[in-house]
PDB file of C-alpha atoms in Angstrom:
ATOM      1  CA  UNK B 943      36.812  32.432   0.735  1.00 63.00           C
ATOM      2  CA  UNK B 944      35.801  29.573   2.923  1.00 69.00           C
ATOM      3  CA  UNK B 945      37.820  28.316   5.782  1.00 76.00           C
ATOM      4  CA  UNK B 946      39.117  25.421   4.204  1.00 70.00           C
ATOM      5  CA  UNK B 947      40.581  27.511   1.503  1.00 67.00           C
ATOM      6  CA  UNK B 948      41.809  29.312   3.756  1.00 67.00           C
ATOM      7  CA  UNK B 949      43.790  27.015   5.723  1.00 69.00           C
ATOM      8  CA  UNK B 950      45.206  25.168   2.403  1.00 63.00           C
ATOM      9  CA  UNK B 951      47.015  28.431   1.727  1.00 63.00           C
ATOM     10  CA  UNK B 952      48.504  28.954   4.991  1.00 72.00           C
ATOM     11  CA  UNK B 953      49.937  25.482   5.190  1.00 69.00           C
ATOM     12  CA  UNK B 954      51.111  26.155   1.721  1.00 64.00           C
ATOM     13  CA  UNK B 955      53.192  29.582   2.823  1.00 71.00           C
ATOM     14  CA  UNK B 956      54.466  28.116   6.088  1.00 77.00           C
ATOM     15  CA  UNK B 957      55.996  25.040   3.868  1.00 63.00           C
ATOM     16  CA  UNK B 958      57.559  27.469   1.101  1.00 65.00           C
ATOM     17  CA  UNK B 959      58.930  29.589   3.794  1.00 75.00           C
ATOM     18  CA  UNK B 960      60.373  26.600   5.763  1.00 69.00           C
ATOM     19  CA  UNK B 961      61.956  25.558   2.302  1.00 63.00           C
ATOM     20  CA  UNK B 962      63.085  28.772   1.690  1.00 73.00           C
ATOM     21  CA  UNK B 963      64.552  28.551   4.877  1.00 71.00           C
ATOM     22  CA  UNK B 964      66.291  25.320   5.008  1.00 64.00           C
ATOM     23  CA  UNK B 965      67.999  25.574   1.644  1.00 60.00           C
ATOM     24  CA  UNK B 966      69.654  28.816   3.112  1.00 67.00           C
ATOM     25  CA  UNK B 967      70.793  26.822   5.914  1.00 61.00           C
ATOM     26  CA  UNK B 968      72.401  23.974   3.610  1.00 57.00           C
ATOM     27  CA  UNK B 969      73.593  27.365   1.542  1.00 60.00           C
ATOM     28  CA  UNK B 970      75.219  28.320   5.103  1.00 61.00           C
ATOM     29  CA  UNK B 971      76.244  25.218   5.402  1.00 55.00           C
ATOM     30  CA  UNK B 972      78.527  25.032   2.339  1.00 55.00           C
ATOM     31  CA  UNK B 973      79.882  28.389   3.193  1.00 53.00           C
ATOM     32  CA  UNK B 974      81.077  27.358   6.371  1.00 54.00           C
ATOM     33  CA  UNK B 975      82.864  24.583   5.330  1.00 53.00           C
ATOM     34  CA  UNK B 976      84.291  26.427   2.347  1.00 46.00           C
ATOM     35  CA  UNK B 977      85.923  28.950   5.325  1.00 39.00           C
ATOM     36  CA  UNK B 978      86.475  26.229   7.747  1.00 41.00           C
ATOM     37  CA  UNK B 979      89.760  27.499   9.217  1.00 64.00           C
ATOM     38  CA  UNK B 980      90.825  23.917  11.012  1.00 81.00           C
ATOM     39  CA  UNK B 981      93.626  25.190  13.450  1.00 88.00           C
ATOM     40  CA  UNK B 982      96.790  23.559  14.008  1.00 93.00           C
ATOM     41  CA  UNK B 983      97.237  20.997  16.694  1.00 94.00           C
ATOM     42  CA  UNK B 984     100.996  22.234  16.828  1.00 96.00           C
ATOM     43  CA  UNK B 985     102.332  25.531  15.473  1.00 96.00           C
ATOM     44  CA  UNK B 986     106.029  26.584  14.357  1.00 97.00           C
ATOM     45  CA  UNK B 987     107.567  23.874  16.200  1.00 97.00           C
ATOM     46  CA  UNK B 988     110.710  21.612  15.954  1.00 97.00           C
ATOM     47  CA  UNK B 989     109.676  18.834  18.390  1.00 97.00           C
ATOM     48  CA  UNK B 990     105.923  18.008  19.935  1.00 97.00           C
ATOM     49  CA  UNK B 991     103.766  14.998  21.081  1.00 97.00           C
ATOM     50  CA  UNK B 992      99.581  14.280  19.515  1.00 97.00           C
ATOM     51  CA  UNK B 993      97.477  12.093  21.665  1.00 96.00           C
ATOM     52  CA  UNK B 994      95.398   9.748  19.016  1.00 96.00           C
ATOM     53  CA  UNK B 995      92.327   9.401  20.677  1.00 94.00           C
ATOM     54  CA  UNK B 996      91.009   6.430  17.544  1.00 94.00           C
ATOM     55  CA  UNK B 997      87.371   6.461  19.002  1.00 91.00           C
ATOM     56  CA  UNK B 998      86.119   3.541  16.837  1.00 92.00           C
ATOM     57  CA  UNK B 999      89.237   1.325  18.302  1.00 94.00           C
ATOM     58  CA  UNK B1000      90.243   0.653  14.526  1.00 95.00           C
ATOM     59  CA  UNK B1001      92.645   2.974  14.033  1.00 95.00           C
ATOM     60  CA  UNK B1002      93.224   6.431  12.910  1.00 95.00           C
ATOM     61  CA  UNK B1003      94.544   7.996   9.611  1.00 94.00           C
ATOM     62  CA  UNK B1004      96.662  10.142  11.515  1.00 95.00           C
ATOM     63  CA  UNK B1005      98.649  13.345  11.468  1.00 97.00           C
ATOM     64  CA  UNK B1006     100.021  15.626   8.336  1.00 96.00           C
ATOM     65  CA  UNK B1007     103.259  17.889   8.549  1.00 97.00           C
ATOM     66  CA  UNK B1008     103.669  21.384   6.725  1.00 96.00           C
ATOM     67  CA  UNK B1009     105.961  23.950   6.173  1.00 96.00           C
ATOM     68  CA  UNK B1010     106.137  27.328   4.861  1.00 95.00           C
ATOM     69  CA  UNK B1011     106.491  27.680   1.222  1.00 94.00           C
ATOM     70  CA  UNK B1012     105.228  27.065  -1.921  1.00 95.00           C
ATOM     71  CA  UNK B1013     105.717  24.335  -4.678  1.00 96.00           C
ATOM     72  CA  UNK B1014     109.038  24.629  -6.776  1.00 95.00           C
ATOM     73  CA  UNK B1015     111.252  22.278  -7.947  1.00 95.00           C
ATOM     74  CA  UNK B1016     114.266  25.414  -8.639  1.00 93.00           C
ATOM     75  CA  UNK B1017     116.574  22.700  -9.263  1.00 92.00           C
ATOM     76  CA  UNK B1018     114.730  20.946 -11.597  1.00 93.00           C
ATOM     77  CA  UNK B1019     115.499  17.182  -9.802  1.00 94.00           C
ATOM     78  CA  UNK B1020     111.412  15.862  -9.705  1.00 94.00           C
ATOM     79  CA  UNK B1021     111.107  16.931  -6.024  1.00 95.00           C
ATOM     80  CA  UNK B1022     109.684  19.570  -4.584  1.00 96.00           C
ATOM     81  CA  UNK B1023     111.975  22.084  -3.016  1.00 95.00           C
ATOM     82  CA  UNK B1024     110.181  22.261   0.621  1.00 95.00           C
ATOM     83  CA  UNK B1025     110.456  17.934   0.741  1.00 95.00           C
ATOM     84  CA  UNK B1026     114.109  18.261   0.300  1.00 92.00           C
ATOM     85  CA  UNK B1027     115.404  20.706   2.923  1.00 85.00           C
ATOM     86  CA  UNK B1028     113.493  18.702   5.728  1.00 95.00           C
ATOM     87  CA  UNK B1029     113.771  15.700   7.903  1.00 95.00           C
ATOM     88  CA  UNK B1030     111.473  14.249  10.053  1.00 97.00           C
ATOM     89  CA  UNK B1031     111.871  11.537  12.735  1.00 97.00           C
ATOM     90  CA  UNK B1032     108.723  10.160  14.504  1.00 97.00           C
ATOM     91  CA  UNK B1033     110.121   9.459  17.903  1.00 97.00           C
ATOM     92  CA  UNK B1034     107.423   7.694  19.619  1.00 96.00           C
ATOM     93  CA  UNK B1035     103.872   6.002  18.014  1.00 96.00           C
ATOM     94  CA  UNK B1036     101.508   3.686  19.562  1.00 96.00           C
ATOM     95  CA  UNK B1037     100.450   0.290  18.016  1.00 96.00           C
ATOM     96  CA  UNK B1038      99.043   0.249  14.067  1.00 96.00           C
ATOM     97  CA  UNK B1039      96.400  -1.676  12.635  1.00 96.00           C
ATOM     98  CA  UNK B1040      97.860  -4.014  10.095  1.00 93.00           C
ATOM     99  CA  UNK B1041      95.205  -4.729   8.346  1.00 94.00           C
ATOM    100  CA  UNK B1042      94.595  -1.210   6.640  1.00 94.00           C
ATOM    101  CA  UNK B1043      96.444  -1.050   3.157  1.00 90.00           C
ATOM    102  CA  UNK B1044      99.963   0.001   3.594  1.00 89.00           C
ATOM    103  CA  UNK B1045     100.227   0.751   7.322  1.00 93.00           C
ATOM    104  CA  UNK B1046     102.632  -2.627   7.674  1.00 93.00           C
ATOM    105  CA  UNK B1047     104.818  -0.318   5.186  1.00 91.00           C
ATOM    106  CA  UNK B1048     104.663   2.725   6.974  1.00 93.00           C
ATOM    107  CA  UNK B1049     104.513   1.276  10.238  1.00 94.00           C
ATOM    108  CA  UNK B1050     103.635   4.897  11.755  1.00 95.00           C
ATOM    109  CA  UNK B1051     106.612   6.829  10.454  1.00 97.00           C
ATOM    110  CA  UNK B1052     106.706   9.779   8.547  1.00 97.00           C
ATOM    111  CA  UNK B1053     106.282   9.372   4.946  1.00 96.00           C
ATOM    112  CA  UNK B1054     106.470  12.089   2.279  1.00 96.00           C
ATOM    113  CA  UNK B1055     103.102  12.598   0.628  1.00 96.00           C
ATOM    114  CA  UNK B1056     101.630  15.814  -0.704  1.00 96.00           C
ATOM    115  CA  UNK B1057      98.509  14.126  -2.873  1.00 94.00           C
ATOM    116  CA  UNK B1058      98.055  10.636  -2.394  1.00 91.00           C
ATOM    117  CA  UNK B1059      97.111   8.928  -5.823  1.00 90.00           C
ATOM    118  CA  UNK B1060      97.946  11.974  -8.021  1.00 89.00           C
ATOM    119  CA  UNK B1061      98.704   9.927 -10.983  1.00 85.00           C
ATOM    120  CA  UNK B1062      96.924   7.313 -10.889  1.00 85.00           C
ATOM    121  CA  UNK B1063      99.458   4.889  -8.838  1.00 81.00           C
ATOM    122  CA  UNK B1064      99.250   4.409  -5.641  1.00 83.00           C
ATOM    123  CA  UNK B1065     101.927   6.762  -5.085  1.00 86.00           C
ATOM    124  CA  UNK B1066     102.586   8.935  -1.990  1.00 90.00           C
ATOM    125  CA  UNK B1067     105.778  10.916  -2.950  1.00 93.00           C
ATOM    126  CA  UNK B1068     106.823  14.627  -3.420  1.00 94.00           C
ATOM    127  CA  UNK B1069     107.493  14.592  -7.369  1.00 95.00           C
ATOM    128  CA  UNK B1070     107.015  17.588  -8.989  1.00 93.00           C
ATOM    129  CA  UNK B1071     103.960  16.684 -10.557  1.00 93.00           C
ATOM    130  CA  UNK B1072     101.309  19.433 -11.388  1.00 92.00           C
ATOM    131  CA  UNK B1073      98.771  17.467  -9.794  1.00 93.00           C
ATOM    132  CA  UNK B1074     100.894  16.820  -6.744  1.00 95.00           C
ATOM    133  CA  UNK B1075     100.181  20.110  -5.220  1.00 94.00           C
ATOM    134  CA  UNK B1076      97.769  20.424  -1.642  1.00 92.00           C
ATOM    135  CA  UNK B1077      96.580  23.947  -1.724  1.00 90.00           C
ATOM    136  CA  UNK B1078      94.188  24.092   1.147  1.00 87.00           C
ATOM    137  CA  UNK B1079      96.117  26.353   3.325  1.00 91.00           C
ATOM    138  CA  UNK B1080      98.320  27.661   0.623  1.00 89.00           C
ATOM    139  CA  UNK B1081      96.155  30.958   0.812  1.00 88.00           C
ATOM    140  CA  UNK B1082      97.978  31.212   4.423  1.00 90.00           C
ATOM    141  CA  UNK B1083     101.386  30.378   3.088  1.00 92.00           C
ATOM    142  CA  UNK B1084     101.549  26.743   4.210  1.00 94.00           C
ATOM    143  CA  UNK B1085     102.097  23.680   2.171  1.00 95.00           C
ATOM    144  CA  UNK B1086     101.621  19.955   2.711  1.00 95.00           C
ATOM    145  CA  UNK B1087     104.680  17.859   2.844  1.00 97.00           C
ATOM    146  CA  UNK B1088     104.055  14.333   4.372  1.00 96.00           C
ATOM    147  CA  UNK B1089     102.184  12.271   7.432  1.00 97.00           C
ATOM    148  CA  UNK B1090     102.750   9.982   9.978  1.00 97.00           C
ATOM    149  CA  UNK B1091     100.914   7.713  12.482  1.00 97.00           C
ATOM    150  CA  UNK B1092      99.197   6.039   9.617  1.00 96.00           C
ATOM    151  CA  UNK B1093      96.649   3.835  10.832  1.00 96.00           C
ATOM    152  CA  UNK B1094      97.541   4.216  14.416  1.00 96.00           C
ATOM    153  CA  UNK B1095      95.293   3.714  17.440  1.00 97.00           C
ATOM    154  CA  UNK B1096      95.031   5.376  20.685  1.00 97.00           C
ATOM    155  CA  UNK B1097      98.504   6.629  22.137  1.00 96.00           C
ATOM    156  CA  UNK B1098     100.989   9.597  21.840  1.00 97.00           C
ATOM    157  CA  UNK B1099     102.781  10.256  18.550  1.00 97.00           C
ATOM    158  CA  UNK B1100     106.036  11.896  18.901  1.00 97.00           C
ATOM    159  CA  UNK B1101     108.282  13.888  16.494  1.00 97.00           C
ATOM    160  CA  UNK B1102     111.624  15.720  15.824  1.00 97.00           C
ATOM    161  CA  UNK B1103     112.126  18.226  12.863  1.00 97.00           C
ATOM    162  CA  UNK B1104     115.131  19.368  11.464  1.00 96.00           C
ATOM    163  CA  UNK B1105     113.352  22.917  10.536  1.00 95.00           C
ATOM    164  CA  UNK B1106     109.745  24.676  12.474  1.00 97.00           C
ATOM    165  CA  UNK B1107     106.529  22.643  11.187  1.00 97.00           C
ATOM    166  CA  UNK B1108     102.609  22.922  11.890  1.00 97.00           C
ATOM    167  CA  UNK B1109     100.913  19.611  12.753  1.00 97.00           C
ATOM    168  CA  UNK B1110      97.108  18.954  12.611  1.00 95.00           C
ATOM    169  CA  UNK B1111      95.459  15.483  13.891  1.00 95.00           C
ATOM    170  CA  UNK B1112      93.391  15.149  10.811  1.00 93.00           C
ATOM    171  CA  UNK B1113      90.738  12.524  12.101  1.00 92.00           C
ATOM    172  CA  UNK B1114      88.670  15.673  14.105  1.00 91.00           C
ATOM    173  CA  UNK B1115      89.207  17.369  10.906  1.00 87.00           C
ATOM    174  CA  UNK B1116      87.660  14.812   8.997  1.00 84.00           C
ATOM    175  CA  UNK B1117      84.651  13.974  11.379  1.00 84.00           C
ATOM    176  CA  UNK B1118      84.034  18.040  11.719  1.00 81.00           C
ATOM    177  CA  UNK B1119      84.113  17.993   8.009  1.00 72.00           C
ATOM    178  CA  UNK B1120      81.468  15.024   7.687  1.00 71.00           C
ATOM    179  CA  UNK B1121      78.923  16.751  10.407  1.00 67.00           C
ATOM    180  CA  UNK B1122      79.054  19.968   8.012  1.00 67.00           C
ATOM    181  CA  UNK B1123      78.352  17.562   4.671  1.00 66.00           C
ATOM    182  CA  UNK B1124      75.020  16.035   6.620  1.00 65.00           C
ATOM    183  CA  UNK B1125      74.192  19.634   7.488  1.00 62.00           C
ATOM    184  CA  UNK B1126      74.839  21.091   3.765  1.00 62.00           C
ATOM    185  CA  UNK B1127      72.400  17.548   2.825  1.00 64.00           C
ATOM    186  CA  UNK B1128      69.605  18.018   5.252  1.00 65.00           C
ATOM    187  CA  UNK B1129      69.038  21.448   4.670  1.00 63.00           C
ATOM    188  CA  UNK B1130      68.913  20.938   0.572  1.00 65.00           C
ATOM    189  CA  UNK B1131      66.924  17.777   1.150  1.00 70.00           C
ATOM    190  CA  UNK B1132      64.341  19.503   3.734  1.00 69.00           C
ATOM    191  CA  UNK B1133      64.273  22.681   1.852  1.00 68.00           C
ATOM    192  CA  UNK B1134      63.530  20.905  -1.267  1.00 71.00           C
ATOM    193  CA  UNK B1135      60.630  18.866   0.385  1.00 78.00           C
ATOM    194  CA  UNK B1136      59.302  21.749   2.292  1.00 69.00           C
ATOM    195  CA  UNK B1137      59.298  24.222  -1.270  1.00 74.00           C
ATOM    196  CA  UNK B1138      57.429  21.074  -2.454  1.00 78.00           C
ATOM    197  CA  UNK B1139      55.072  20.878  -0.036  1.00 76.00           C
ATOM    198  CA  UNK B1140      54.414  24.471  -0.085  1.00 69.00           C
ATOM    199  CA  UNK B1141      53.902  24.918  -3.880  1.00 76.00           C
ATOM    200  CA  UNK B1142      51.260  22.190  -4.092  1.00 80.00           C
ATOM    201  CA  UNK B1143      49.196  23.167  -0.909  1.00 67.00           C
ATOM    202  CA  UNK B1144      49.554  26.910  -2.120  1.00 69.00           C
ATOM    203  CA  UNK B1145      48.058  25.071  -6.191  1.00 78.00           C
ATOM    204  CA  UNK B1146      45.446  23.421  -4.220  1.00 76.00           C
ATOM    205  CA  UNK B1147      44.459  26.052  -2.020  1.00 69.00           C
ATOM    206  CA  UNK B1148      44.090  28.523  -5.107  1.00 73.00           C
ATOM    207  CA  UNK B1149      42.067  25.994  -7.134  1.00 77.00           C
ATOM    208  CA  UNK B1150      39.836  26.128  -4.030  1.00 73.00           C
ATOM    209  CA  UNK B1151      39.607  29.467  -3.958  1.00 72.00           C
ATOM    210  CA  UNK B1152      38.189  29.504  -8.034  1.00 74.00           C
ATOM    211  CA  UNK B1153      36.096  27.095  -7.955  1.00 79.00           C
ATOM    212  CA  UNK B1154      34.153  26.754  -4.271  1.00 69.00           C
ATOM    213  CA  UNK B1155      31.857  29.425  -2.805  1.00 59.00           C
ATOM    214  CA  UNK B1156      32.941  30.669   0.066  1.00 51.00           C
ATOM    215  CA  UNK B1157      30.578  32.437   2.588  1.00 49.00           C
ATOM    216  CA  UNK B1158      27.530  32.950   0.510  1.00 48.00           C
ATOM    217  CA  UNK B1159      23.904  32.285   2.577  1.00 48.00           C
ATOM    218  CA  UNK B1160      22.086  29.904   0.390  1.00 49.00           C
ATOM    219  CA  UNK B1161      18.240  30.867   0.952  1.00 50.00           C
ATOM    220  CA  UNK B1162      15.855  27.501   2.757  1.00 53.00           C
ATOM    221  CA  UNK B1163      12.327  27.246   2.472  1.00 54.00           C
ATOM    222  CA  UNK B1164      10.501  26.689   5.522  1.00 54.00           C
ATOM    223  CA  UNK B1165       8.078  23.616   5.641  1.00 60.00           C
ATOM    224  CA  UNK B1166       5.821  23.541   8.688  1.00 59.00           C
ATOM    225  CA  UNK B1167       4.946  20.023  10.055  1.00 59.00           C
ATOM    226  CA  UNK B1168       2.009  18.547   8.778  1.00 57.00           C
ATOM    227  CA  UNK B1169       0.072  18.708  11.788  1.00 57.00           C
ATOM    228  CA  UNK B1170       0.947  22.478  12.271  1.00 54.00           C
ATOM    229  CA  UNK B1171      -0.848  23.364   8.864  1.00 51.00           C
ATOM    230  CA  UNK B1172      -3.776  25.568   8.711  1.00 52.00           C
ATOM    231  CA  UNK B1173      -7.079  23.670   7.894  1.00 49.00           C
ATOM    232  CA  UNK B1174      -9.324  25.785   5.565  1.00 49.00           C
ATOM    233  CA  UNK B1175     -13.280  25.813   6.607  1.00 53.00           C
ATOM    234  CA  UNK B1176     -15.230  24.588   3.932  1.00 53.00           C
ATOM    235  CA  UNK B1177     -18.304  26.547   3.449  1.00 56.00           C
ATOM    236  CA  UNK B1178     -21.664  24.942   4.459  1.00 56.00           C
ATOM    237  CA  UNK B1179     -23.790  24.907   2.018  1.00 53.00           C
ATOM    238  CA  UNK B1180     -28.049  25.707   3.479  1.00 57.00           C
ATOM    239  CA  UNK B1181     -30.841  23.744   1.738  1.00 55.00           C
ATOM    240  CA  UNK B1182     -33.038  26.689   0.033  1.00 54.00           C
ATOM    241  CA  UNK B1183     -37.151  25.906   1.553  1.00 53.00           C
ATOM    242  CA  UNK B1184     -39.732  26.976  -1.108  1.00 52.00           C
ATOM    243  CA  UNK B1185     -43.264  28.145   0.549  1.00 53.00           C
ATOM    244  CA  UNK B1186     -45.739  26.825  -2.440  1.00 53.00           C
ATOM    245  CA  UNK B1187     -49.550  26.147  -1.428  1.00 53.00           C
ATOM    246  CA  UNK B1188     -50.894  22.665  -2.438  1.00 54.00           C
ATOM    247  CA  UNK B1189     -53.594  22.860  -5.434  1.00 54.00           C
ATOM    248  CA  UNK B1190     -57.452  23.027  -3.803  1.00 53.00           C
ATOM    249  CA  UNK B1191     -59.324  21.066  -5.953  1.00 51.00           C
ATOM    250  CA  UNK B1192     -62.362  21.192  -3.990  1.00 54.00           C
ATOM    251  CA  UNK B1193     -63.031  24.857  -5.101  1.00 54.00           C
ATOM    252  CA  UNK B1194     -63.618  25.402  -9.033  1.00 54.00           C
ATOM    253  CA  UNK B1195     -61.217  28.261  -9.797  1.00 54.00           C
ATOM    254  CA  UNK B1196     -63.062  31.641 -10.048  1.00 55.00           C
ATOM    255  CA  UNK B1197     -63.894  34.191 -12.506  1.00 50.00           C
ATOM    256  CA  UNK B1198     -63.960  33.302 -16.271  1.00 46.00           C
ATOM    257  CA  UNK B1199     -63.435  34.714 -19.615  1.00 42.00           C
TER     258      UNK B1199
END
């Protein structure tokens, strides 16, 4: 395997792990905001003060009220038991914005709501109504019974209760919320790029492996320079001398028949 291959499929296994890795922190993610546990801003109290801190300078939703209890209507009337045996005066609230939907209404006193909307009309009451029911806390034995400070901005909200309630400021809630919903996206979005990433470089990298050779010595013939090459002698060829005596033809030839 040659060192390109090589590298392809490490790249390719760091990116799957780092997937792997950021889906289980978007998986974390989700967890933690499933178990959030959002304290109260004021606990088993008939009286208290919230400072709205309205960072934007355009108002905040405000602050929710609840009791202990559960849903029932025992007397069968339309209204949950818990909004019935309850009064609460806001005392004090700082300046609204007017131009948010219904705060002229509300004008930063307490208002009954449990589900805003439930059916469809706008409404923000405590009618028995199946889908009028805020269970968020109601594994903890509280339910949700109105707001106040609607659309408020920065100031002190003040309140008197005719029976203990637990306040939360639900703006912080909301933001902390929000910063957990980016987290739960970035680390399904990243994951999902990284996994991928990873999968193709690992495809790649194995298709690289199959079909290049890695390592092998591939055997080169040597050429000498042409004026390094060996010159073979030629052989010389001698001229061959033949010793032959010119005729006499002064002397008849001797002997006879």
């Amino acid at each position: 395997m040659n060192t390109a291959t090589k590298v392809v499929l490490v790249l390719g296994a760091i990116f799957l792990i780092g997937g792997i890795a950021m889906f289980a922190v978007g998986v974390g993610s989700v967890s933690n905001l499933e178990e959030a546990d959002f304290p109260f801003d004021i606990e088993n109290q008939t009286s208290g003060t919230i400072m709205i801190d309205d960072k934007d300078g355009l108002g905040d939703i405000g602050i929710t009220f609840w009791v202990e209890g559960t849903y029932e209507d025992s007397d069968n009337n339309g209204i949950w038991d818990v909004c019935e045996n309850i009064q609460i005066t806001i005392t004090d609230v700082p300046e609204i914005n007017k131009e948010w939907d219904y705060a002229e209404n509300y004008d930063g006193d307490f208002y009954f709501e449990v589900v805003h909307n439930h059916s469809g009309g706008g409404e923000s009451d405590c009618s028995d109504d199946a889908q009028n029911k805020e269970l968020g806390r109601s594994a903890d034995g509280f339910v949700k019974i109105g707001r106040a400070c609607y659309a408020c901005y920065a100031g002190n909200v003040s309140f008197e209760s005719s029976q203990p309630v637990w306040v939360t400021y639900d703006d912080p809630i909301i933001e902390e919320i929000m910063d957990e919903v980016v987290g739960i996206f970035a680390g399904f979005g990243l994951g999902f790029i990284g996994t991928c990433c990873g999968v193709i470089f690992l495809i790649i990298g194995l298709i690289m492996a199959l079909t290049m050779k890695g390592g092998g010595q591939q055997q080169m013939m040597y050429m000498p320079p042409a004026d390094n090459m060996m010159i073979a002698q030629q052989p010389t060829v001698q001229p061959t001398t033949t010793h032959m005596s010119q005729p006499d033809f002064g002397q008849p030839p001797q002997g006879g028949l």
